[in-house]
Amino acid sequence: MSSNDHRLVRCNKKDEETLLIIKKGINDSTSHGKISTWLTEKDCCAWEGVHCDKITGRVTELHLSDQNLEGEINFSILQLEFLGYLDLSYNDFDVINISATQHNITHTSNLFYLDLSFGTLHMDNLDWLSPFSSFKYLNLSGIDLHKETNWLKAVNTLPPLLELQLGKCNLSNFIINPSIEYSNLSSLVILDLSYNNFTYKLPNWFFNLTKELIYLDISWTSISGEIPSSLLNLKKLRMLDLPGNHLQGSVLDEIGQLANIQYLDLFDNLLSGSNIPSIVANLSSLEYLNIADNNFSGGLPNISSMVITIDLAYNAFSGSIPHCWKNLKDLQYVNLWNNKLSGTQLQSFDASSYIGNPKLCGAPLNNCSTEEDNPKTATTSPENEDGDSIRESLYLGMGVGFAAGFWGICGSLFLIRKWRHAFYRFVDGVGDKLNVTLMVIMHVADPEMLCRLQSYCDVNIEEFYDMRMRSYVTVCCCEDDVAAKFNHEDLKYHDINNTALLDDAMRSNLTSRHLSNKKKTQRRQKREDIHICG
């Protein structure tokens, strides 16, 4: 369904003709997708997947994701002068020929959102990006770019870019070019380079690309070496995703200074050291921690009361489980497989969380006491011997049955490293990562989410129509009169102090808005409740 209710004018005739030209080059293999509604009997702004400006009637957005479309998308699409949002992901196009330079198309400044991800495309290079100087969101994930050897230089021509996704693109060249230190990507907030094949060390200049980054995913790319100290430049980082690589050495103590980190995944690397407790103790915002399959040692860390998931399996942690872990109400998943832990475990989690720690005890594991510690004199009567024998046989049968089923599955993961890695990759890709991606990446085009990312505070959202911009804007009003605004057409962030962008009525409305004392108190109390157990 098109979201063009309450339009004041009909679809622009020129835009309608352009859409019909585009339709001719596309084959809808299902014959009942959105393209099938593109009929001249209806106003083109009512066509499915087509969004128009409510005042001008010009086409501003095309939403054609996952429509089983085949054929070619050609340069005609750029004749939609006010097109800002183009989503053609999850289709089967043979060719997408949208080179503005080749076809002398000059009006590309409005296109801010382009998603061509996960189709069947192959691209030799990314040179065609250069005319699109207003891109804020670019997703080419899943497109075969193995011939592109200078991809970083190509995306460096897009200075306003907020989000760049190049996962699963068969990229293999991490060009170490000193000139890139002066990169234009200073606005980048989200960067996904996962599932490529870089096989290089992470250069220091890479972490100087932008200081605005909140999400960095370089998982399963075969990068090697130590984690560079320049990572500490990313003070706003909330999500760091580095599993499935060949990183080695110790984790820098200073990573604990990245106070905004909520999601930290270092699974399946070659990292070592005993300083994890001191690092994690400083990460008061941490909610997800996975450092399994490394060589970490020392004691278990005291963790934030915000933590939901913690996976420390297949390391060499020793000592007891911190007593305060049992008081963490939000903690939902714990995996401590194959460490060297001792003492009493957490009874709130089942035995499968503690496999490979023979010195851990307490229900549902073995009792902490031994016969040597607690000698007892026991007497048995002939009447009880038969009952004891039956009971022992019953328990033995139950134990053997449980062990056979449990170890048949978990034992394979425990003993076979390749199977274990495949299992973790599945869980990582389908479970936690999907959830995080949906919450953060997929909502980057949502003005409320962007406002939260920029202002780091709870927000009240209010919509206005900006006569100067000729579009609806969302204004985010934050605590302490911090505010921001996003234009619905280009999602451009503006500081409220830039009064030239706001008319008097809007500014007056904003300055009169204050959060109630009750809401302020609730938010302040929530922040005060965050603590490190211990």
Coordinates of C-alpha atoms in Angstrom, one line a residue:
M1 CA 0.0 0.0 0.0
S2 CA 1.2 3.5 -0.8
S3 CA 1.4 5.9 2.1
N4 CA 0.1 8.9 0.3
D5 CA -3.1 9.7 2.0
H6 CA -4.3 13.3 2.3
R7 CA -2.4 14.3 -0.8
L8 CA -3.3 17.8 -2.1
V9 CA -2.3 17.2 -5.8
R10 CA -2.1 14.4 -8.2
C11 CA 1.1 12.6 -9.3
N12 CA 3.3 14.6 -11.6
K13 CA 2.7 13.5 -15.2
K14 CA 6.4 13.4 -16.1
D15 CA 7.1 11.2 -13.1
E16 CA 4.3 8.8 -14.1
E17 CA 5.8 8.5 -17.6
T18 CA 9.2 7.7 -16.2
L19 CA 7.8 5.0 -13.9
L20 CA 6.1 3.4 -16.8
I21 CA 9.4 3.3 -18.8
I22 CA 11.0 1.7 -15.8
K23 CA 8.2 -0.9 -15.6
K24 CA 8.9 -2.0 -19.2
G25 CA 12.4 -3.1 -18.4
I26 CA 11.3 -5.1 -15.4
N27 CA 9.8 -8.6 -15.3
D28 CA 7.6 -9.4 -12.3
S29 CA 8.0 -13.2 -12.1
T30 CA 5.0 -13.4 -9.7
S31 CA 2.6 -11.2 -11.7
H32 CA 1.1 -10.0 -8.5
G33 CA 3.8 -7.9 -6.9
K34 CA 3.8 -4.1 -6.5
I35 CA 4.7 -3.4 -10.1
S36 CA 1.5 -5.1 -11.2
T37 CA -0.5 -2.2 -9.7
W38 CA 1.3 0.4 -11.9
L39 CA -1.6 1.0 -14.2
T40 CA -2.6 4.3 -15.9
E41 CA -6.1 4.0 -14.6
K42 CA -4.9 5.0 -11.1
D43 CA -2.9 8.0 -10.0
C44 CA 0.7 7.0 -9.9
C45 CA 1.1 8.2 -6.3
A46 CA -1.4 5.4 -5.4
W47 CA 0.7 2.7 -7.0
E48 CA 2.2 0.3 -4.5
G49 CA 5.8 1.0 -3.6
V50 CA 5.5 4.6 -4.8
H51 CA 5.6 7.5 -2.3
C52 CA 5.0 11.1 -3.3
D53 CA 5.3 14.5 -1.7
K54 CA 1.9 15.5 -0.4
I55 CA 2.2 19.0 -1.6
T56 CA 4.0 18.8 -5.0
G57 CA 2.9 15.4 -6.1
R58 CA 6.5 14.5 -7.1
V59 CA 7.8 11.0 -6.6
T60 CA 10.2 10.9 -3.7
E61 CA 10.5 7.3 -2.7
L62 CA 10.4 3.8 -4.4
H63 CA 10.0 0.8 -2.1
L64 CA 10.4 -2.3 -4.2
S65 CA 12.3 -4.7 -1.9
D66 CA 11.8 -8.5 -2.2
Q67 CA 9.4 -8.4 -5.2
N68 CA 11.0 -11.2 -7.3
L69 CA 11.8 -8.6 -10.0
E70 CA 14.1 -9.5 -12.9
G71 CA 15.6 -7.7 -15.8
E72 CA 17.3 -4.3 -15.8
I73 CA 17.0 -1.1 -13.9
N74 CA 18.5 1.6 -16.1
F75 CA 19.3 5.3 -15.9
S76 CA 15.7 6.3 -16.5
I77 CA 15.1 6.0 -12.8
L78 CA 17.3 9.0 -12.3
Q79 CA 14.9 11.1 -14.3
L80 CA 12.8 11.2 -11.2
E81 CA 14.2 14.5 -10.2
F82 CA 13.0 14.4 -6.6
L83 CA 13.7 10.8 -5.9
G84 CA 15.3 10.5 -2.5
Y85 CA 14.7 6.9 -1.4
L86 CA 15.3 3.9 -3.6
D87 CA 15.1 0.3 -2.2
L88 CA 15.6 -2.5 -4.8
S89 CA 17.0 -5.1 -2.4
Y90 CA 16.3 -8.8 -2.5
N91 CA 15.5 -9.0 -6.2
D92 CA 17.0 -10.8 -9.2
F93 CA 18.1 -8.0 -11.5
D94 CA 20.7 -8.9 -14.1
V95 CA 21.9 -5.3 -14.5
I96 CA 21.4 -2.1 -12.6
N97 CA 22.8 0.6 -14.9
I98 CA 22.4 3.8 -13.0
S99 CA 25.6 5.6 -13.9
A100 CA 24.6 9.3 -13.8
T101 CA 27.9 10.3 -15.5
Q102 CA 27.5 7.9 -18.4
H103 CA 24.0 9.2 -19.1
N104 CA 24.7 12.9 -18.4
I105 CA 22.1 13.0 -15.6
T106 CA 22.8 16.0 -13.4
H107 CA 20.0 16.0 -10.8
T108 CA 21.3 13.3 -8.4
S109 CA 21.6 15.6 -5.3
N110 CA 18.2 14.4 -3.9
L111 CA 19.0 10.7 -3.7
F112 CA 20.1 10.0 -0.1
Y113 CA 19.0 6.4 0.4
L114 CA 20.0 3.5 -1.9
D115 CA 19.6 -0.2 -1.1
L116 CA 20.6 -2.8 -3.7
S117 CA 21.5 -5.5 -1.2
F118 CA 21.2 -9.3 -1.6
G119 CA 20.3 -9.6 -5.2
T120 CA 22.1 -11.5 -7.9
L121 CA 24.3 -8.6 -9.1
H122 CA 28.0 -8.5 -9.9
M123 CA 29.8 -5.1 -10.1
D124 CA 33.3 -4.6 -11.5
N125 CA 33.8 -1.3 -9.6
L126 CA 32.1 1.4 -7.6
D127 CA 33.1 4.4 -9.8
W128 CA 29.5 5.1 -10.5
L129 CA 29.0 6.4 -6.9
S130 CA 30.9 9.6 -7.5
P131 CA 28.0 11.8 -8.8
F132 CA 25.8 10.8 -5.8
S133 CA 27.1 13.4 -3.4
S134 CA 24.1 13.3 -1.1
F135 CA 24.0 9.6 -0.1
K136 CA 23.4 9.1 3.6
Y137 CA 22.5 5.4 3.5
L138 CA 24.2 2.9 1.1
N139 CA 23.6 -0.8 1.3
L140 CA 25.4 -3.0 -1.2
S141 CA 25.6 -6.1 1.0
G142 CA 25.6 -9.4 -0.9
I143 CA 26.7 -7.9 -4.2
D144 CA 29.8 -9.5 -5.7
L145 CA 32.5 -6.9 -5.7
H146 CA 35.6 -9.1 -5.8
K147 CA 36.9 -7.2 -8.8
E148 CA 36.7 -3.9 -7.0
T149 CA 40.2 -3.3 -5.6
N150 CA 39.8 0.4 -4.6
W151 CA 36.4 0.3 -2.8
L152 CA 37.5 2.6 0.1
K153 CA 38.5 5.3 -2.3
A154 CA 35.2 5.0 -4.1
V155 CA 33.1 5.4 -0.9
N156 CA 35.3 8.2 0.2
T157 CA 33.6 10.4 -2.3
L158 CA 30.4 10.3 -0.2
P159 CA 31.1 12.7 2.7
P160 CA 27.5 13.0 4.1
L161 CA 27.3 9.2 4.5
L162 CA 25.8 8.0 7.8
E163 CA 25.5 4.3 7.1
L164 CA 27.6 2.0 4.8
Q165 CA 26.9 -1.7 4.5
L166 CA 29.3 -3.8 2.4
G167 CA 28.8 -7.2 4.1
K168 CA 29.3 -10.4 2.1
C169 CA 30.7 -8.5 -1.0
N170 CA 33.8 -10.7 -1.5
L171 CA 36.0 -7.7 -0.8
S172 CA 39.6 -8.8 -0.4
N173 CA 41.7 -5.6 -0.6
F174 CA 42.2 -3.4 2.4
I175 CA 44.3 -0.8 0.7
I176 CA 46.7 0.9 3.1
N177 CA 46.9 4.3 1.6
P178 CA 48.3 7.1 3.8
S179 CA 46.1 9.6 2.0
I180 CA 43.0 7.9 3.3
E181 CA 43.9 9.4 6.7
Y182 CA 42.2 12.5 5.4
S183 CA 39.0 10.7 4.7
N184 CA 35.8 12.5 4.0
L185 CA 33.7 9.8 5.9
S186 CA 33.6 12.0 9.0
S187 CA 29.8 11.6 9.4
L188 CA 29.7 7.8 9.3
V189 CA 27.6 6.3 12.1
I190 CA 27.2 2.7 11.1
L191 CA 29.8 0.6 9.2
D192 CA 29.3 -3.1 8.2
L193 CA 32.2 -4.9 6.4
S194 CA 31.4 -8.4 7.7
Y195 CA 31.9 -11.7 5.9
N196 CA 34.6 -10.4 3.5
N197 CA 38.2 -11.7 3.1
F198 CA 40.6 -9.0 4.0
T199 CA 43.4 -11.1 5.6
Y200 CA 45.2 -8.0 6.7
K201 CA 46.1 -6.3 10.0
L202 CA 43.7 -3.5 10.9
P203 CA 45.6 -0.3 10.1
N204 CA 45.5 2.6 12.6
W205 CA 44.2 5.0 10.0
F206 CA 41.1 2.9 9.7
F207 CA 39.8 4.1 13.1
N208 CA 40.5 7.7 12.1
L209 CA 37.9 7.6 9.3
T210 CA 35.2 9.0 11.7
K211 CA 34.8 9.7 15.4
E212 CA 31.0 9.5 15.1
L213 CA 30.8 5.7 14.7
I214 CA 28.4 3.9 17.0
Y215 CA 28.3 0.5 15.2
L216 CA 31.3 -1.3 13.7
D217 CA 31.0 -4.8 12.3
I218 CA 34.2 -6.4 10.8
S219 CA 33.2 -10.0 11.8
W220 CA 34.4 -13.1 9.9
T221 CA 36.8 -11.2 7.6
S222 CA 40.1 -13.0 8.5
I223 CA 41.7 -9.8 9.8
S224 CA 44.8 -10.5 11.9
G225 CA 47.2 -8.8 14.3
E226 CA 46.5 -6.9 17.5
I227 CA 43.5 -4.6 18.1
P228 CA 45.0 -1.2 17.3
S229 CA 45.1 1.5 20.0
S230 CA 43.4 3.8 17.5
L231 CA 40.2 2.0 18.3
L232 CA 40.0 4.2 21.3
N233 CA 39.3 7.2 19.0
L234 CA 35.8 5.8 18.6
K235 CA 34.4 7.3 21.9
K236 CA 30.8 7.1 20.8
L237 CA 31.0 3.4 19.8
R238 CA 28.1 1.3 21.1
M239 CA 28.5 -1.9 19.2
L240 CA 31.8 -3.6 18.3
D241 CA 31.5 -6.8 16.3
L242 CA 34.8 -8.7 15.6
P243 CA 34.2 -12.4 15.9
G244 CA 35.6 -15.1 13.6
N245 CA 39.0 -13.4 12.9
H246 CA 42.6 -14.0 13.7
L247 CA 43.1 -11.2 16.2
Q248 CA 45.8 -11.9 18.8
G249 CA 47.5 -10.4 21.8
S250 CA 45.8 -8.9 24.7
V251 CA 42.9 -6.6 24.8
L252 CA 43.9 -3.0 25.6
D253 CA 43.0 -1.9 29.1
E254 CA 41.9 1.4 27.7
I255 CA 38.9 -0.3 25.9
G256 CA 37.3 0.0 29.3
Q257 CA 37.2 3.8 28.6
L258 CA 34.7 3.2 25.8
A259 CA 31.9 3.9 28.2
N260 CA 29.1 3.7 25.6
I261 CA 29.8 0.1 24.6
Q262 CA 26.6 -2.0 24.8
Y263 CA 27.5 -4.9 22.5
L264 CA 31.0 -6.5 22.5
D265 CA 31.7 -9.6 20.5
L266 CA 35.2 -11.0 20.2
F267 CA 34.3 -14.7 19.8
D268 CA 36.6 -17.1 18.0
N269 CA 39.9 -15.1 17.9
L270 CA 43.4 -15.8 19.3
L271 CA 43.2 -13.1 22.0
S272 CA 44.7 -13.7 25.5
G273 CA 45.5 -12.0 28.8
S274 CA 44.1 -11.8 32.3
N275 CA 42.9 -8.2 32.2
I276 CA 39.3 -8.9 31.1
P277 CA 37.9 -8.2 34.7
S278 CA 39.4 -4.8 34.8
I279 CA 38.2 -3.9 31.3
V280 CA 34.6 -5.2 31.8
A281 CA 34.3 -3.5 35.2
N282 CA 34.4 -0.1 33.5
L283 CA 31.8 -0.9 30.8
S284 CA 28.8 0.2 32.7
S285 CA 26.5 0.2 29.7
L286 CA 27.4 -3.3 28.6
E287 CA 24.4 -5.6 27.7
Y288 CA 26.0 -8.3 25.5
L289 CA 29.4 -9.8 26.0
N290 CA 30.8 -12.7 23.9
I291 CA 34.5 -13.5 24.2
A292 CA 34.2 -17.3 23.8
D293 CA 36.9 -19.4 22.0
N294 CA 39.9 -17.3 22.9
N295 CA 42.8 -17.8 25.4
F296 CA 41.7 -15.5 28.2
S297 CA 42.7 -16.4 31.7
G298 CA 42.3 -15.0 35.3
G299 CA 39.2 -14.6 37.3
L300 CA 35.7 -13.9 36.0
P301 CA 34.7 -10.3 35.6
N302 CA 32.2 -8.4 37.7
I303 CA 29.6 -7.2 35.2
S304 CA 27.2 -4.4 34.8
S305 CA 23.6 -4.8 36.0
M306 CA 22.6 -4.1 32.4
V307 CA 24.1 -7.4 31.1
I308 CA 21.6 -9.7 29.4
T309 CA 24.0 -12.2 27.7
I310 CA 27.5 -13.3 28.6
D311 CA 29.5 -16.0 26.8
L312 CA 33.0 -16.8 28.2
A313 CA 33.2 -20.5 26.9
Y314 CA 36.4 -22.1 25.8
N315 CA 38.9 -19.9 27.7
A316 CA 41.0 -20.6 30.7
F317 CA 39.1 -18.5 33.3
S318 CA 39.6 -19.8 36.9
G319 CA 38.4 -19.2 40.4
S320 CA 34.8 -18.9 41.5
I321 CA 31.8 -17.3 39.9
P322 CA 31.3 -13.8 41.4
H323 CA 28.6 -14.0 44.0
C324 CA 26.9 -10.9 42.8
W325 CA 26.0 -12.5 39.4
K326 CA 23.0 -14.2 41.1
N327 CA 21.5 -10.8 41.8
L328 CA 21.6 -9.6 38.1
K329 CA 17.9 -9.6 37.3
D330 CA 18.3 -8.9 33.5
L331 CA 20.9 -11.7 33.0
Q332 CA 19.2 -14.3 30.7
Y333 CA 22.0 -16.3 29.1
V334 CA 25.3 -17.6 30.6
N335 CA 27.8 -19.9 28.9
L336 CA 30.9 -20.9 30.9
W337 CA 31.8 -24.1 29.0
N338 CA 35.3 -25.5 29.2
N339 CA 37.0 -23.2 31.7
K340 CA 38.8 -23.9 35.0
L341 CA 36.2 -22.7 37.4
S342 CA 35.6 -23.9 40.9
G343 CA 33.3 -23.4 43.8
T344 CA 29.5 -23.0 43.7
Q345 CA 27.7 -22.2 40.4
L346 CA 24.5 -20.1 39.8
Q347 CA 21.4 -22.2 40.5
S348 CA 19.3 -20.0 38.3
F349 CA 20.9 -21.6 35.2
D350 CA 20.9 -25.3 34.2
A351 CA 23.8 -27.6 34.1
S352 CA 24.4 -27.1 30.4
S353 CA 25.9 -23.6 31.2
Y354 CA 28.8 -25.1 33.1
I355 CA 30.0 -28.1 31.0
G356 CA 33.7 -28.7 31.2
N357 CA 34.2 -27.2 34.7
P358 CA 34.6 -30.3 36.8
K359 CA 35.4 -28.4 40.0
L360 CA 32.1 -26.5 39.9
C361 CA 29.5 -27.8 42.2
G362 CA 26.1 -27.3 43.7
A363 CA 22.7 -28.2 42.3
P364 CA 22.0 -29.1 39.6
L365 CA 25.7 -30.2 39.5
N366 CA 27.5 -32.5 42.0
N367 CA 27.3 -31.6 45.6
C368 CA 30.2 -29.6 46.9
S369 CA 30.8 -31.9 49.8
T370 CA 32.9 -35.1 49.5
E371 CA 33.0 -38.1 51.8
E372 CA 36.4 -37.0 53.0
D373 CA 35.1 -33.6 54.0
N374 CA 32.0 -35.0 55.6
P375 CA 32.6 -38.5 57.0
K376 CA 29.4 -40.3 57.9
T377 CA 28.6 -43.7 59.4
A378 CA 25.9 -45.4 57.6
T379 CA 24.0 -48.5 58.6
T380 CA 21.7 -50.5 56.3
S381 CA 19.2 -53.1 57.1
P382 CA 18.4 -56.1 55.0
E383 CA 14.9 -54.7 54.4
N384 CA 16.3 -51.5 52.8
E385 CA 18.9 -53.3 50.5
D386 CA 16.4 -54.3 47.8
G387 CA 14.7 -50.9 47.8
D388 CA 18.0 -49.2 47.5
S389 CA 19.1 -51.5 44.7
I390 CA 15.9 -50.8 42.7
R391 CA 16.3 -47.1 43.3
E392 CA 19.9 -47.1 42.3
S393 CA 19.1 -49.0 39.1
L394 CA 16.3 -46.4 38.3
Y395 CA 18.6 -43.5 38.9
L396 CA 21.4 -45.2 36.9
G397 CA 19.1 -45.8 34.0
M398 CA 17.9 -42.2 34.0
G399 CA 21.4 -40.9 34.2
V400 CA 22.6 -43.1 31.3
G401 CA 19.6 -42.0 29.2
F402 CA 20.2 -38.3 29.9
A403 CA 23.9 -38.6 29.3
A404 CA 23.5 -40.4 26.0
G405 CA 21.1 -37.8 24.7
F406 CA 22.8 -34.8 26.1
W407 CA 26.3 -35.7 25.1
G408 CA 25.2 -36.9 21.7
I409 CA 24.5 -33.3 20.9
C410 CA 26.5 -31.2 23.3
G411 CA 29.5 -33.5 23.3
S412 CA 29.9 -33.1 19.6
L413 CA 30.1 -29.3 20.0
F414 CA 32.4 -29.8 23.0
L415 CA 34.9 -32.0 21.2
I416 CA 34.8 -31.0 17.5
R417 CA 36.0 -27.4 17.0
K418 CA 34.7 -27.0 13.5
W419 CA 31.2 -28.1 14.6
R420 CA 31.4 -25.8 17.5
H421 CA 32.3 -22.8 15.3
A422 CA 29.5 -23.6 12.9
F423 CA 27.1 -23.7 15.8
Y424 CA 28.3 -20.4 17.2
R425 CA 28.2 -18.8 13.7
F426 CA 24.6 -20.0 13.3
V427 CA 23.6 -18.6 16.7
D428 CA 25.5 -15.4 16.1
G429 CA 24.0 -14.8 12.7
V430 CA 20.4 -15.9 13.4
G431 CA 20.0 -14.9 17.0
D432 CA 21.7 -12.1 18.7
K433 CA 23.1 -10.4 15.6
L434 CA 19.7 -10.4 13.9
N435 CA 18.1 -8.8 16.9
V436 CA 20.8 -6.2 17.2
T437 CA 20.8 -5.5 13.5
L438 CA 17.0 -5.1 13.4
M439 CA 17.1 -2.7 16.3
V440 CA 20.0 -0.6 15.2
I441 CA 20.7 -0.9 11.5
M442 CA 17.3 -1.3 10.1
H443 CA 16.0 1.7 12.0
V444 CA 18.7 4.1 11.0
A445 CA 16.3 5.5 8.5
D446 CA 13.8 6.1 11.3
P447 CA 14.1 9.8 12.5
E448 CA 13.4 8.8 16.1
M449 CA 16.3 6.3 16.1
L450 CA 18.6 8.8 14.4
C451 CA 17.7 11.4 17.0
R452 CA 18.5 8.9 19.8
L453 CA 21.9 8.1 18.1
Q454 CA 22.8 11.7 17.9
S455 CA 21.6 13.0 21.2
Y456 CA 22.0 9.9 23.4
C457 CA 18.8 10.7 25.4
D458 CA 15.2 9.7 25.6
V459 CA 13.1 11.8 23.3
N460 CA 9.7 13.1 22.7
I461 CA 8.8 13.1 19.0
E462 CA 6.7 15.8 17.3
E463 CA 6.0 16.3 13.7
F464 CA 5.7 19.7 11.9
Y465 CA 5.4 20.8 8.4
D466 CA 8.3 23.0 7.4
M467 CA 7.1 25.5 4.8
R468 CA 10.7 26.4 3.9
M469 CA 11.8 22.8 3.3
R470 CA 8.4 21.8 1.8
S471 CA 8.3 18.6 3.7
Y472 CA 7.4 17.1 7.1
V473 CA 10.0 17.2 9.7
T474 CA 10.4 15.3 13.0
V475 CA 11.6 17.3 15.9
C476 CA 13.2 15.4 18.8
C477 CA 12.9 17.2 22.1
C478 CA 15.4 15.9 24.7
E479 CA 16.1 16.5 28.4
D480 CA 17.7 19.8 29.3
D481 CA 16.3 21.4 26.2
V482 CA 18.6 19.6 23.8
A483 CA 16.8 19.1 20.5
A484 CA 17.3 18.0 17.0
K485 CA 15.3 17.9 13.8
F486 CA 15.2 15.5 10.9
N487 CA 13.8 16.3 7.5
H488 CA 11.7 13.3 6.4
E489 CA 13.0 13.5 2.8
D490 CA 16.7 13.4 3.5
L491 CA 17.0 12.6 7.2
K492 CA 19.6 15.3 7.6
Y493 CA 20.4 16.1 11.2
H494 CA 20.3 19.7 12.3
D495 CA 21.2 21.1 15.7
I496 CA 18.3 23.1 17.2
N497 CA 20.7 26.0 17.7
N498 CA 20.9 26.5 14.0
T499 CA 17.9 28.7 14.1
A500 CA 18.0 29.5 10.4
L501 CA 16.6 26.1 9.7
L502 CA 13.5 26.6 11.8
D503 CA 10.7 29.0 11.5
D504 CA 9.6 31.1 14.4
A505 CA 6.5 29.1 15.1
M506 CA 8.4 25.8 15.3
R507 CA 11.1 27.3 17.4
S508 CA 8.6 28.8 19.8
N509 CA 6.8 25.5 20.1
L510 CA 10.1 23.8 20.8
T511 CA 11.3 26.1 23.5
S512 CA 7.9 25.9 25.3
R513 CA 8.2 22.1 25.5
H514 CA 9.6 20.7 28.7
L515 CA 9.7 17.2 30.0
S516 CA 7.7 16.7 33.2
N517 CA 9.7 16.5 36.5
K518 CA 8.3 13.0 36.9
K519 CA 9.9 11.8 33.6
K520 CA 13.2 13.5 34.4
T521 CA 13.2 11.8 37.8
Q522 CA 12.5 8.4 36.3
R523 CA 15.3 8.7 33.7
R524 CA 17.7 10.0 36.3
Q525 CA 16.8 7.1 38.7
K526 CA 17.3 4.6 35.8
R527 CA 20.8 5.9 35.2
E528 CA 21.6 5.8 38.9
D529 CA 20.5 2.1 39.1
I530 CA 23.2 1.0 36.6
H531 CA 26.1 -0.4 38.5
I532 CA 28.9 -3.0 38.3
C533 CA 28.2 -5.9 40.6
G534 CA 30.9 -6.7 43.1

